[in-house]
GROMACS .gro file of C-alpha atoms in nm:
model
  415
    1UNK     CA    1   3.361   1.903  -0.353
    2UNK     CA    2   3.527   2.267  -0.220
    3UNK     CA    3   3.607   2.288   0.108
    4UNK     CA    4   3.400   2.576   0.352
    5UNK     CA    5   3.594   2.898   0.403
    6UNK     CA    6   3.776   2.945   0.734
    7UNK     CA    7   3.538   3.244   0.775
    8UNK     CA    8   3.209   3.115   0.635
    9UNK     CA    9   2.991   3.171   0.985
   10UNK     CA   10   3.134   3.538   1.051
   11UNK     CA   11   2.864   3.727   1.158
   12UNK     CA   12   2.857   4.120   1.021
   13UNK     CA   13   2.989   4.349   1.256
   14UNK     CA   14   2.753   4.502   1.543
   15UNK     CA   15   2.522   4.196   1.528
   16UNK     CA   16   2.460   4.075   1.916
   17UNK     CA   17   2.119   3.912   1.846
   18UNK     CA   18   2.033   3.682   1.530
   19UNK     CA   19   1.629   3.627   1.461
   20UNK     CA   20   1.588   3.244   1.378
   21UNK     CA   21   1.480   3.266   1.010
   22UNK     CA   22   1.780   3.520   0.942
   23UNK     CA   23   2.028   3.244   1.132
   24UNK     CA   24   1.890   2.982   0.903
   25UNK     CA   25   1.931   3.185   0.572
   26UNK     CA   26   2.267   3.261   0.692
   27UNK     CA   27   2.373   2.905   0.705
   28UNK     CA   28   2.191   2.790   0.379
   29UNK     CA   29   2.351   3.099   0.197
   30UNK     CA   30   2.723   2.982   0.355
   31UNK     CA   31   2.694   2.622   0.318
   32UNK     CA   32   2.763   2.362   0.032
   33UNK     CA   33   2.801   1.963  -0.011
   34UNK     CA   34   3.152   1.870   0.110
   35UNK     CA   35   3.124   1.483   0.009
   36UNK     CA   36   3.243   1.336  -0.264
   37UNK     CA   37   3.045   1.086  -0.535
   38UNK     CA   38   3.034   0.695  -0.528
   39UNK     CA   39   2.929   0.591  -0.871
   40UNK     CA   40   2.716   0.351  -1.010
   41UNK     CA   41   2.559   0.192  -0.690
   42UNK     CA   42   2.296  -0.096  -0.696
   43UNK     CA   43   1.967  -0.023  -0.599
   44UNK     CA   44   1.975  -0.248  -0.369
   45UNK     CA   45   2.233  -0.017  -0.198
   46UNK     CA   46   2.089   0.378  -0.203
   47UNK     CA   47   1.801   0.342   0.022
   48UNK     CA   48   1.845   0.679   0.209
   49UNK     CA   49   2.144   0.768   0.029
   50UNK     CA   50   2.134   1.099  -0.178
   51UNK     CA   51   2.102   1.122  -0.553
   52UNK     CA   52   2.433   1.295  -0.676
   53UNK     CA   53   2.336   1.359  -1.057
   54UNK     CA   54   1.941   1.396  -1.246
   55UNK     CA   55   1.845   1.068  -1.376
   56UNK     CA   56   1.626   1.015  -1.701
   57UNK     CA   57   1.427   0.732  -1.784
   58UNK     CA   58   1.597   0.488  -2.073
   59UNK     CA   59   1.201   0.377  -2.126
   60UNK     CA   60   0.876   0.452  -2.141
   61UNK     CA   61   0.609   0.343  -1.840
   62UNK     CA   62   0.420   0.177  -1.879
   63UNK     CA   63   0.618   0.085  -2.239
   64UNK     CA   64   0.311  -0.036  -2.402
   65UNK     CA   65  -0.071   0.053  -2.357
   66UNK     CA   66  -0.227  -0.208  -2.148
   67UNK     CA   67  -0.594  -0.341  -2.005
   68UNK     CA   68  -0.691  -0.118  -1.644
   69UNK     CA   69  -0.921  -0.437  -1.595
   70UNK     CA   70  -1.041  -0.787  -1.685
   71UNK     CA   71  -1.298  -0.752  -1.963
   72UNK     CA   72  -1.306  -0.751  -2.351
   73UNK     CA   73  -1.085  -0.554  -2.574
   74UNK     CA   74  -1.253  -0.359  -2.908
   75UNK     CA   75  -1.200  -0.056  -3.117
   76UNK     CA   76  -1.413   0.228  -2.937
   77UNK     CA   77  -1.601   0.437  -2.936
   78UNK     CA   78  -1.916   0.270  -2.826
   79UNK     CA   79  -2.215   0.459  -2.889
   80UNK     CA   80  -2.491   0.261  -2.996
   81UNK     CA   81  -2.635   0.032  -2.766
   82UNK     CA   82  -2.753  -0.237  -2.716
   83UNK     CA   83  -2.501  -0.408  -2.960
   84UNK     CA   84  -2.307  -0.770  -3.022
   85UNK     CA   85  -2.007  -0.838  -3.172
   86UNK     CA   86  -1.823  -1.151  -3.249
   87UNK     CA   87  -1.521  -1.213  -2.980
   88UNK     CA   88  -1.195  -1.342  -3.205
   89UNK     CA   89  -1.004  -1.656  -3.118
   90UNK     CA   90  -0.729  -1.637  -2.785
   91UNK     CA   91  -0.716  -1.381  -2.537
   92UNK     CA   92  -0.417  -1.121  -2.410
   93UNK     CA   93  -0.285  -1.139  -2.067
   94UNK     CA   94  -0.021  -0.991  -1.874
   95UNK     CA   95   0.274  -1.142  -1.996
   96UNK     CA   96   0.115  -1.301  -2.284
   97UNK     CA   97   0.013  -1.080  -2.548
   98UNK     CA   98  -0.247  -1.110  -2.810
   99UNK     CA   99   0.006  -1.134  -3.143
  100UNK     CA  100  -0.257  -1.099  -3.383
  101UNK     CA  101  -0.467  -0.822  -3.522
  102UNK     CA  102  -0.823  -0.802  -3.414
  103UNK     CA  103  -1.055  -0.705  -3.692
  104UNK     CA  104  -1.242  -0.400  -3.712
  105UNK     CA  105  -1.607  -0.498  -3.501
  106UNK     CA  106  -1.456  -0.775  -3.307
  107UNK     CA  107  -1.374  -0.791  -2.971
  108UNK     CA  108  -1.096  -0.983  -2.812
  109UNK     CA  109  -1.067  -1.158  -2.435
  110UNK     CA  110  -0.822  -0.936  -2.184
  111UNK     CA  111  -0.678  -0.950  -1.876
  112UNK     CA  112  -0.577  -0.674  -1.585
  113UNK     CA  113  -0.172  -0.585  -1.701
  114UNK     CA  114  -0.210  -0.734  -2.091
  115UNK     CA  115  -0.127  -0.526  -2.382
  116UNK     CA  116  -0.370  -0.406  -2.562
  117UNK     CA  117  -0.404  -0.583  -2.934
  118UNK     CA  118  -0.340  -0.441  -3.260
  119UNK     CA  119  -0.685  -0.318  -3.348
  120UNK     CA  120  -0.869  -0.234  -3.033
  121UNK     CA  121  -0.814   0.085  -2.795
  122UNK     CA  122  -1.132   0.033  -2.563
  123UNK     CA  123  -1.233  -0.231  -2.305
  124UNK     CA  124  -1.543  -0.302  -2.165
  125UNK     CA  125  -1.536  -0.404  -1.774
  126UNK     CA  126  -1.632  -0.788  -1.744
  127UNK     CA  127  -1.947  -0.683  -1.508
  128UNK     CA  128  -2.067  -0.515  -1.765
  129UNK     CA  129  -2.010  -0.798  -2.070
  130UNK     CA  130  -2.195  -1.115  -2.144
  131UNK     CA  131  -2.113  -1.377  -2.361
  132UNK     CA  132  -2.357  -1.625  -2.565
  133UNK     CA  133  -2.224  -1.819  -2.836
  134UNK     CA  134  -1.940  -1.673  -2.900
  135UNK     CA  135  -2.100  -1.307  -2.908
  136UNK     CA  136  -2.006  -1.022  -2.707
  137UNK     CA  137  -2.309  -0.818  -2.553
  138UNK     CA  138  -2.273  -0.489  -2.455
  139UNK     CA  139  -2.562  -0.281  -2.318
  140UNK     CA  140  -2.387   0.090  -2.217
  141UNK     CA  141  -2.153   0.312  -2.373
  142UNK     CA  142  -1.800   0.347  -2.364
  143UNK     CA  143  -1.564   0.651  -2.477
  144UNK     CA  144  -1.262   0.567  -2.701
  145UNK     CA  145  -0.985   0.480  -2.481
  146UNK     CA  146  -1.146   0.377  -2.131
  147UNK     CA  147  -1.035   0.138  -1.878
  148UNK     CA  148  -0.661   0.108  -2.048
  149UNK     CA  149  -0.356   0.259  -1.938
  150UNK     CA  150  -0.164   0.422  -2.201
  151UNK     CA  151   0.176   0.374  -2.288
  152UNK     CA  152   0.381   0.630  -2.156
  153UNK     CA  153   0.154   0.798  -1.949
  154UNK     CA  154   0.315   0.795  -1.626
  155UNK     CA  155   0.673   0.823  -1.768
  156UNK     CA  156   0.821   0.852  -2.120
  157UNK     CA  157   1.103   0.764  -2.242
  158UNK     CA  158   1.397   1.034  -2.161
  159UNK     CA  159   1.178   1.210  -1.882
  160UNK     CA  160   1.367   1.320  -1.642
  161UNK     CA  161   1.249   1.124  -1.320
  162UNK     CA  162   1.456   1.236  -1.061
  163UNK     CA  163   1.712   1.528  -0.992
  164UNK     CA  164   2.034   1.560  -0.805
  165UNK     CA  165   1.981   1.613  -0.396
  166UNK     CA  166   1.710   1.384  -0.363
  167UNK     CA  167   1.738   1.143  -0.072
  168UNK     CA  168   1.623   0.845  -0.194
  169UNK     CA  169   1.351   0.642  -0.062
  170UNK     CA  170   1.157   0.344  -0.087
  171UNK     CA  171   0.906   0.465  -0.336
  172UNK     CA  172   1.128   0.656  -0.486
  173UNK     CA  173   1.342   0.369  -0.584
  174UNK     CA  174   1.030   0.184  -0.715
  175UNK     CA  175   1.021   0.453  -0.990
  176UNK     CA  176   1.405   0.384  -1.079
  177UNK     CA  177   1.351   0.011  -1.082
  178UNK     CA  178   1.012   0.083  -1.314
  179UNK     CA  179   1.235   0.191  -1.611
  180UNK     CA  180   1.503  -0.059  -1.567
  181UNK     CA  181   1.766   0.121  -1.388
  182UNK     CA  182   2.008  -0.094  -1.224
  183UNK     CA  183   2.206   0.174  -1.028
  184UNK     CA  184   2.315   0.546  -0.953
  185UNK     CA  185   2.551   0.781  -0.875
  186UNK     CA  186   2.505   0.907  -0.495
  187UNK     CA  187   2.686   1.089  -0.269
  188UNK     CA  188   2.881   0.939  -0.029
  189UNK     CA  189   2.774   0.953   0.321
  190UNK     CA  190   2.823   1.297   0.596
  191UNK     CA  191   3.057   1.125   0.849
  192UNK     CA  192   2.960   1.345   1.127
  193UNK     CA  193   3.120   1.346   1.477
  194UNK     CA  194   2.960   1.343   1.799
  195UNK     CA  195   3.167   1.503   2.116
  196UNK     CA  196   3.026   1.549   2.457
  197UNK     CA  197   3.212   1.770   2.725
  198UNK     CA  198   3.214   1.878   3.098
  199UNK     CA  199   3.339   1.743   3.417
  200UNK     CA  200   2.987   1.643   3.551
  201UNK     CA  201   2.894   1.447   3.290
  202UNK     CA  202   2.966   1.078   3.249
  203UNK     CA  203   2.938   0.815   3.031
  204UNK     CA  204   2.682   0.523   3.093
  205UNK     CA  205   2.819   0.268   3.304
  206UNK     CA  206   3.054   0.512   3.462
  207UNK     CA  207   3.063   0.540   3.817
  208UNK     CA  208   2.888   0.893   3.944
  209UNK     CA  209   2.846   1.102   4.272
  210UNK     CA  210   2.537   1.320   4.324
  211UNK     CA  211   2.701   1.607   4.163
  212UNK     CA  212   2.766   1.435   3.800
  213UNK     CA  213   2.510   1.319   3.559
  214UNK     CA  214   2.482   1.060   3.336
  215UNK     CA  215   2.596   1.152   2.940
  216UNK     CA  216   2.211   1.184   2.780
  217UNK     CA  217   2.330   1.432   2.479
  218UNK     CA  218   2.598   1.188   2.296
  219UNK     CA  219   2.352   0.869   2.273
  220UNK     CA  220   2.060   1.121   2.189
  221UNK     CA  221   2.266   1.319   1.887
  222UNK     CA  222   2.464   1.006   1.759
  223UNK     CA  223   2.067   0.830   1.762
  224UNK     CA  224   1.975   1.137   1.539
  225UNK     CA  225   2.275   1.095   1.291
  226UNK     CA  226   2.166   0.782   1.262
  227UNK     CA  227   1.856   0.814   1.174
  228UNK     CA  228   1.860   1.102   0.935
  229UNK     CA  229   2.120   0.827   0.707
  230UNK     CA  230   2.486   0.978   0.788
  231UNK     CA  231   2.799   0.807   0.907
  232UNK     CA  232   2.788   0.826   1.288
  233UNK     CA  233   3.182   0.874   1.403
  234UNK     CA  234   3.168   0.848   1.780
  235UNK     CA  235   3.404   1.104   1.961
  236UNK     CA  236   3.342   0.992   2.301
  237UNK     CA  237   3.352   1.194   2.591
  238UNK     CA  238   3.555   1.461   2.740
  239UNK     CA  239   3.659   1.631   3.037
  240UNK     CA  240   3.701   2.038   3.040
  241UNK     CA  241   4.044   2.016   2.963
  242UNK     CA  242   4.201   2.300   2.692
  243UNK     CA  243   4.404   1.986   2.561
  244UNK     CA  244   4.173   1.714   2.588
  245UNK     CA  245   3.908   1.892   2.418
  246UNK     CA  246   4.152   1.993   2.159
  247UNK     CA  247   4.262   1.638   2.118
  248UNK     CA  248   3.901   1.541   2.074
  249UNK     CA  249   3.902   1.749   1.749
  250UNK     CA  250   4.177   1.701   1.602
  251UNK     CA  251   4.062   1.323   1.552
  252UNK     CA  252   3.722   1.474   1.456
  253UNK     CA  253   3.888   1.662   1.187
  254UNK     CA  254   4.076   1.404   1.039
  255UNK     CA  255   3.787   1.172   1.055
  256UNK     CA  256   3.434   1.397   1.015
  257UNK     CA  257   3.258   1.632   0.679
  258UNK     CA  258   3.130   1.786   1.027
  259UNK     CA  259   3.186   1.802   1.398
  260UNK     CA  260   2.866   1.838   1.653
  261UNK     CA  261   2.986   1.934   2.013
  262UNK     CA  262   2.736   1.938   2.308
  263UNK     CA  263   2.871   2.178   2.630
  264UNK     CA  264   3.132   2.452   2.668
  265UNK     CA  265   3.030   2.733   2.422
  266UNK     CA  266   2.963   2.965   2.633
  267UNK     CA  267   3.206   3.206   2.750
  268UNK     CA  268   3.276   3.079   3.134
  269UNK     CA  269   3.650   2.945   3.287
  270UNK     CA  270   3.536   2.582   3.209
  271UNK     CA  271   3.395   2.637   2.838
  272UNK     CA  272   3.664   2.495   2.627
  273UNK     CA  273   3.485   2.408   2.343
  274UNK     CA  274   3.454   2.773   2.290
  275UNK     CA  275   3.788   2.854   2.418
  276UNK     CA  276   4.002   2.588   2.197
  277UNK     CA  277   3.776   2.690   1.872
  278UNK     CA  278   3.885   3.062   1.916
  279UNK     CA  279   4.277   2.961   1.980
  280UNK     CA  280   4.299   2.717   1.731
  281UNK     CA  281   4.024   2.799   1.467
  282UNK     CA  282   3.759   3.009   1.322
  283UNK     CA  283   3.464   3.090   1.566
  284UNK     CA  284   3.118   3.248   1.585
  285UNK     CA  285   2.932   3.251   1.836
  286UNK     CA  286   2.542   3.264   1.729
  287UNK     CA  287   2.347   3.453   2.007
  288UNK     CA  288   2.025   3.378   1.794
  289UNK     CA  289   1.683   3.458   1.970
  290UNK     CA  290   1.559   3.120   2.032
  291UNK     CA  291   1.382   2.930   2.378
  292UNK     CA  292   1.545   2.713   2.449
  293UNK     CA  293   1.885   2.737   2.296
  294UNK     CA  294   2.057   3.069   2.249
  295UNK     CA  295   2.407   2.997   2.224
  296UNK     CA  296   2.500   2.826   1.930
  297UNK     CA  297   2.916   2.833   1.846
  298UNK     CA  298   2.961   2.761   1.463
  299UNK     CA  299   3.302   2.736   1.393
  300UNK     CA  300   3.517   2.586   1.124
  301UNK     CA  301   3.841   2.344   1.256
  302UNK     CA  302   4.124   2.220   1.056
  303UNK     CA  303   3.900   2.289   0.773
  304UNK     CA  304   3.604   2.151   0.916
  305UNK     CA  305   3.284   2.311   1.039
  306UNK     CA  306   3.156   2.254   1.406
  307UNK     CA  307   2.807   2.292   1.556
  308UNK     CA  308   2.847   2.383   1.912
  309UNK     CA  309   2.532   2.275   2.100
  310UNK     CA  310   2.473   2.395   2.388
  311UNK     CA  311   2.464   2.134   2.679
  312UNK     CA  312   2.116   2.103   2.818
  313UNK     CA  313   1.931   1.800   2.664
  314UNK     CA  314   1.615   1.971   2.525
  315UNK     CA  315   1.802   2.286   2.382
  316UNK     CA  316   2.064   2.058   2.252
  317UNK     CA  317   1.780   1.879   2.063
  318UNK     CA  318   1.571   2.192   1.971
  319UNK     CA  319   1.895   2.328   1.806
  320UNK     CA  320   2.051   1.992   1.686
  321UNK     CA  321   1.684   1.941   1.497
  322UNK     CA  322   1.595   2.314   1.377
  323UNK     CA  323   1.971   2.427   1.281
  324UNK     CA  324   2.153   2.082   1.278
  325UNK     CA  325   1.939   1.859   1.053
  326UNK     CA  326   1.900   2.134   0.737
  327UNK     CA  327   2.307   2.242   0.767
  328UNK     CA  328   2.371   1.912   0.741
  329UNK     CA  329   2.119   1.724   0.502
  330UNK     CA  330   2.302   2.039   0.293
  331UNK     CA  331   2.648   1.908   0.380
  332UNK     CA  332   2.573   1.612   0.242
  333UNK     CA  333   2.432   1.693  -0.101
  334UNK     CA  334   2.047   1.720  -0.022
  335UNK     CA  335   1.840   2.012  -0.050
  336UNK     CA  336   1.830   2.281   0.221
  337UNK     CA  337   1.468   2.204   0.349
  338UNK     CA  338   1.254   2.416   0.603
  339UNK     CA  339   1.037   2.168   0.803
  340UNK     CA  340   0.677   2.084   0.696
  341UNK     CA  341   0.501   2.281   0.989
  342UNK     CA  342   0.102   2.251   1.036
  343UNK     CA  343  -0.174   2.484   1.194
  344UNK     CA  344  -0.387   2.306   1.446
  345UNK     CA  345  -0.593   2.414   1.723
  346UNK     CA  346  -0.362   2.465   2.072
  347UNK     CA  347  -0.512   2.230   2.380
  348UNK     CA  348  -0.307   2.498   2.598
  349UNK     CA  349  -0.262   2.831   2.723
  350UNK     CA  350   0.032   3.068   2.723
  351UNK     CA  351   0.088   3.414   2.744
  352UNK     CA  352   0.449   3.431   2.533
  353UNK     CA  353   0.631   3.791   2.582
  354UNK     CA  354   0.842   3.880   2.293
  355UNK     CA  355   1.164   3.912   2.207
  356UNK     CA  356   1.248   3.548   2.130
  357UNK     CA  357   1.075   3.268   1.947
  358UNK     CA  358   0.978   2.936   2.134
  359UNK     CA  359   1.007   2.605   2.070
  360UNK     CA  360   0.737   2.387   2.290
  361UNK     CA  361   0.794   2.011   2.344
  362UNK     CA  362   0.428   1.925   2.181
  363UNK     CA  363   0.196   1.631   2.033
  364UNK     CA  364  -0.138   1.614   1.909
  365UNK     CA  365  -0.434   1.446   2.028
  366UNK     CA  366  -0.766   1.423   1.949
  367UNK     CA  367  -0.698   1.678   1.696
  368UNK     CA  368  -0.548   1.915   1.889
  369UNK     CA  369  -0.187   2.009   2.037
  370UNK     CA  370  -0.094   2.010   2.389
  371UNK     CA  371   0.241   2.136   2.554
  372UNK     CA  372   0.460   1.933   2.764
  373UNK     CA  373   0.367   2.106   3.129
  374UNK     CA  374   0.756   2.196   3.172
  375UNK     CA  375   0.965   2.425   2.982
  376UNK     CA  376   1.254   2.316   3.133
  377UNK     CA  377   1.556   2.277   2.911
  378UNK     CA  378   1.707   2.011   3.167
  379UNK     CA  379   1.360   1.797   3.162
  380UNK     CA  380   1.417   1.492   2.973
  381UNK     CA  381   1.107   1.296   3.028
  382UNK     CA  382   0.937   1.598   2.774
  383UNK     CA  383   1.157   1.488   2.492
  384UNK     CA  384   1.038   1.110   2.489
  385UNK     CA  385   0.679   1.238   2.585
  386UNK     CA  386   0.694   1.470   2.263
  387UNK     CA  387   0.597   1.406   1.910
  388UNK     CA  388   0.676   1.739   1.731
  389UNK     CA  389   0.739   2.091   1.843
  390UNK     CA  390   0.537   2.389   1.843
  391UNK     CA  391   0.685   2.698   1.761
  392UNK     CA  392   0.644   3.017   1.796
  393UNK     CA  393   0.730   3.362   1.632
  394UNK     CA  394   0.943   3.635   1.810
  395UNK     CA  395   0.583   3.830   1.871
  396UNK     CA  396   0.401   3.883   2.158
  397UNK     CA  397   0.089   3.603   2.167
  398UNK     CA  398  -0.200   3.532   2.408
  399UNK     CA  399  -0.255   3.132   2.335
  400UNK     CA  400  -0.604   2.991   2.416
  401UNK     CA  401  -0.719   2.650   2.400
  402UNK     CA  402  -0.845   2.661   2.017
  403UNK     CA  403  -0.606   2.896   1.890
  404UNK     CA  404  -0.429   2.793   1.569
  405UNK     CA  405  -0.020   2.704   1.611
  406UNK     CA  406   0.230   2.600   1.445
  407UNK     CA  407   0.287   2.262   1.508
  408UNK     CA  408   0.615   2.028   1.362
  409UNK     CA  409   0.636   1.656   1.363
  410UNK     CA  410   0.957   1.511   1.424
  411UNK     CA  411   0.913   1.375   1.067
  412UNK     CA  412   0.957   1.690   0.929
  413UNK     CA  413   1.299   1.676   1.062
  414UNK     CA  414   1.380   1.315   0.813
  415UNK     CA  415   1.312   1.130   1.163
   0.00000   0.00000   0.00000
């Protein structure tokens, strides 16, 4: 895979203020996989991993017509009833077929899963039979072709099943393993790099005064890396030193497709994210109209790219999950994807000025969604009480208990 360009995340001159859905067309239009391929994996291997190449089936499913249900086997239609008809000799089942041919008005004995014998295209549903003597006895009518599945028709052979960028899933691996295939190419896993900054913050287990706080944003985004299927590579924590935070790239560069930074994008004395991106790489900073957030440094570094978060938990989350998790499923071969949002009646009220769009720590009960009662970008105890965010537009809105948001699961995200 090509590398980014050095200047991929240049804004156009004159732009101070980026609307969210223009900052998120701006990375999908800039971005491409950076990963390489690791062919010919076992299924056994590519649960979450990301289809590199279309597959096509080498067979037909289901490769031969078979019984829906347990009943009796005939050529159809049926339209004149009552009737009888003599059953033949043996029976199909699944994984014992019927061999024979089944004569024209004779019925045959089958089971849920056999094939369906030479001769017949119908079966009757057992409730509906009875036998005497060796008779068949059929009461209702029956179109040509009911109760079987026919060959083929979920899959035929050379179909093209599934196509490059899919992340592979469970289900999804079924349907590889229905047509016999063994393996695929994928691509390899994002390793993406998690770096935390400032001199208040420390790492658990640390030692702190009142003034420092305990490092929430590294086990929170490395969690998240996780979970969306990458390669977590953990950067540890630094101080707001020019050449400790430099340091802290450089081994993110030689290690990481992509680098995500929490802290010290801004543009104070102690921001040296910021500050070591502009001396020693390729820097924008993203002023992009979202609460909470704002700041968002996307820069590339020794050729590779960097998501600046900024430092407070929730808008290091908000950005991590709305700009983070589509840039990278990207990175890393997938499809650019724009979270499955829902409209559902608020259980809240809010008068929202414009200017900026809002992301609400949210959940749904009872039907409806209710706001976590702080907007706080420091207030942890609203990401754990959250199950989804609500957002909202850029426009002026008057929100009343019943009126219709926009409400995203987490699962949207791939979480």
């Amino acid at each position: 895979m090509s590398e980014l360009r050095n200047d991929c995340f240049a804004l156009p001159p004159g732009v101070n203020w980026t609307p969210v859905d223009e900052a998120l067309e701006r990375l999908r239009s800039r971005l491409h996989p950076v990963v390489g391929v690791d062919r010919s994996i076992p299924l056994s291997q590519v649960n979450g991993r990301i289809l590199a190449s279309d597959v096509y089936a080498p067979r037909a499913h289901p490769p031969s017509s078979n019984s829906a249900v347990d009943g009796y086997a005939f050529a159809g239609p049926l339209t004149e009833v009552p009737c009888s008809m003599p059953l033949v000799d043996g029976r199909s089942a699944a994984g014992e077929p019927y061999t024979g041919h089944v004569p024209e008005g004779h019925a045959i004995r089958i089971l849920t899963g056999a094939v369906i014998p030479a001769g017949t295209d119908t079966v009757a549903l057992e409730e509906d039979c009875e036998v005497i003597d060796g008779q068949l006895h059929l009461n209702g009518t029956l179109k040509a072709g009911a109760n079987l599945r026919k060959a083929g028709e979920d899959i035929k052979a050379q179909d093209r099943i599934l196509t490059a960028s899919t992340r592979l899933t469970p289900t999804q691996i079924s349907v590889l393993a229905s047509v016999g295939i063994e393996s695929v190419d994928v691509f390899q896993r994002l390793r993406v790099g998690v770096l935390s900054t400032g001199d208040e913050v420390k790492p658990l287990g640390a030692a702190v005064t009142d003034w420092q706080i305990y490092d929430a944003n590294r086990p929170m985004l490395s969690a998240l890396v996780a979970q969306l299927g990458y390669e977590l590579v953990d950067l540890g924590h630094v101080l707001d030193r020019a050449e400790d935070v430099k340091a802290a790239l450089e081994r993110g560069a030689e290690q990481c497709d992509l680098i995500l930074t929490s802290g010290g994008i801004s543009a104070g004395d102690e921001d040296h994210v910021s500050k070591t991106l502009k001396a020693h790489g390729d820097i924008s900073n993203w002023r992009i109209a979202i609460k909470p957030g704002r700041p968002l440094a996307l820069a590339m570094f020794r050729g590779t790219p960097v998501v600046g978060l900024p430092g407070n938990p929730v808008a290091a989350w908000v950005c991590a999950l709305r700009f983070g998790a589509p840039a990278m499923a990207l990175l890393a071969g997938a499809k650019w994807f724009e979270p499955q949002a829902y409209a559902m009646p608020a259980n809240f009220t809010k008068n929202k000025k414009p200017g900026r769009n809002e992301m609400l720590r949210a959940r749904v009960r009872d039907g409806k969604v209710e706001v976590f009662g702080s907007e706080g970008s420091g207030r942890v105890t609203g990401l754990a009480w959250s199950e989804g965010l609500v957002e909202l537009n850029e426009s002026a809105q008057q929100i009343e208990p019943g009126t219709p948001v926009r409400f995203i699961p987490y699962g949207s995200f791939g979480l």
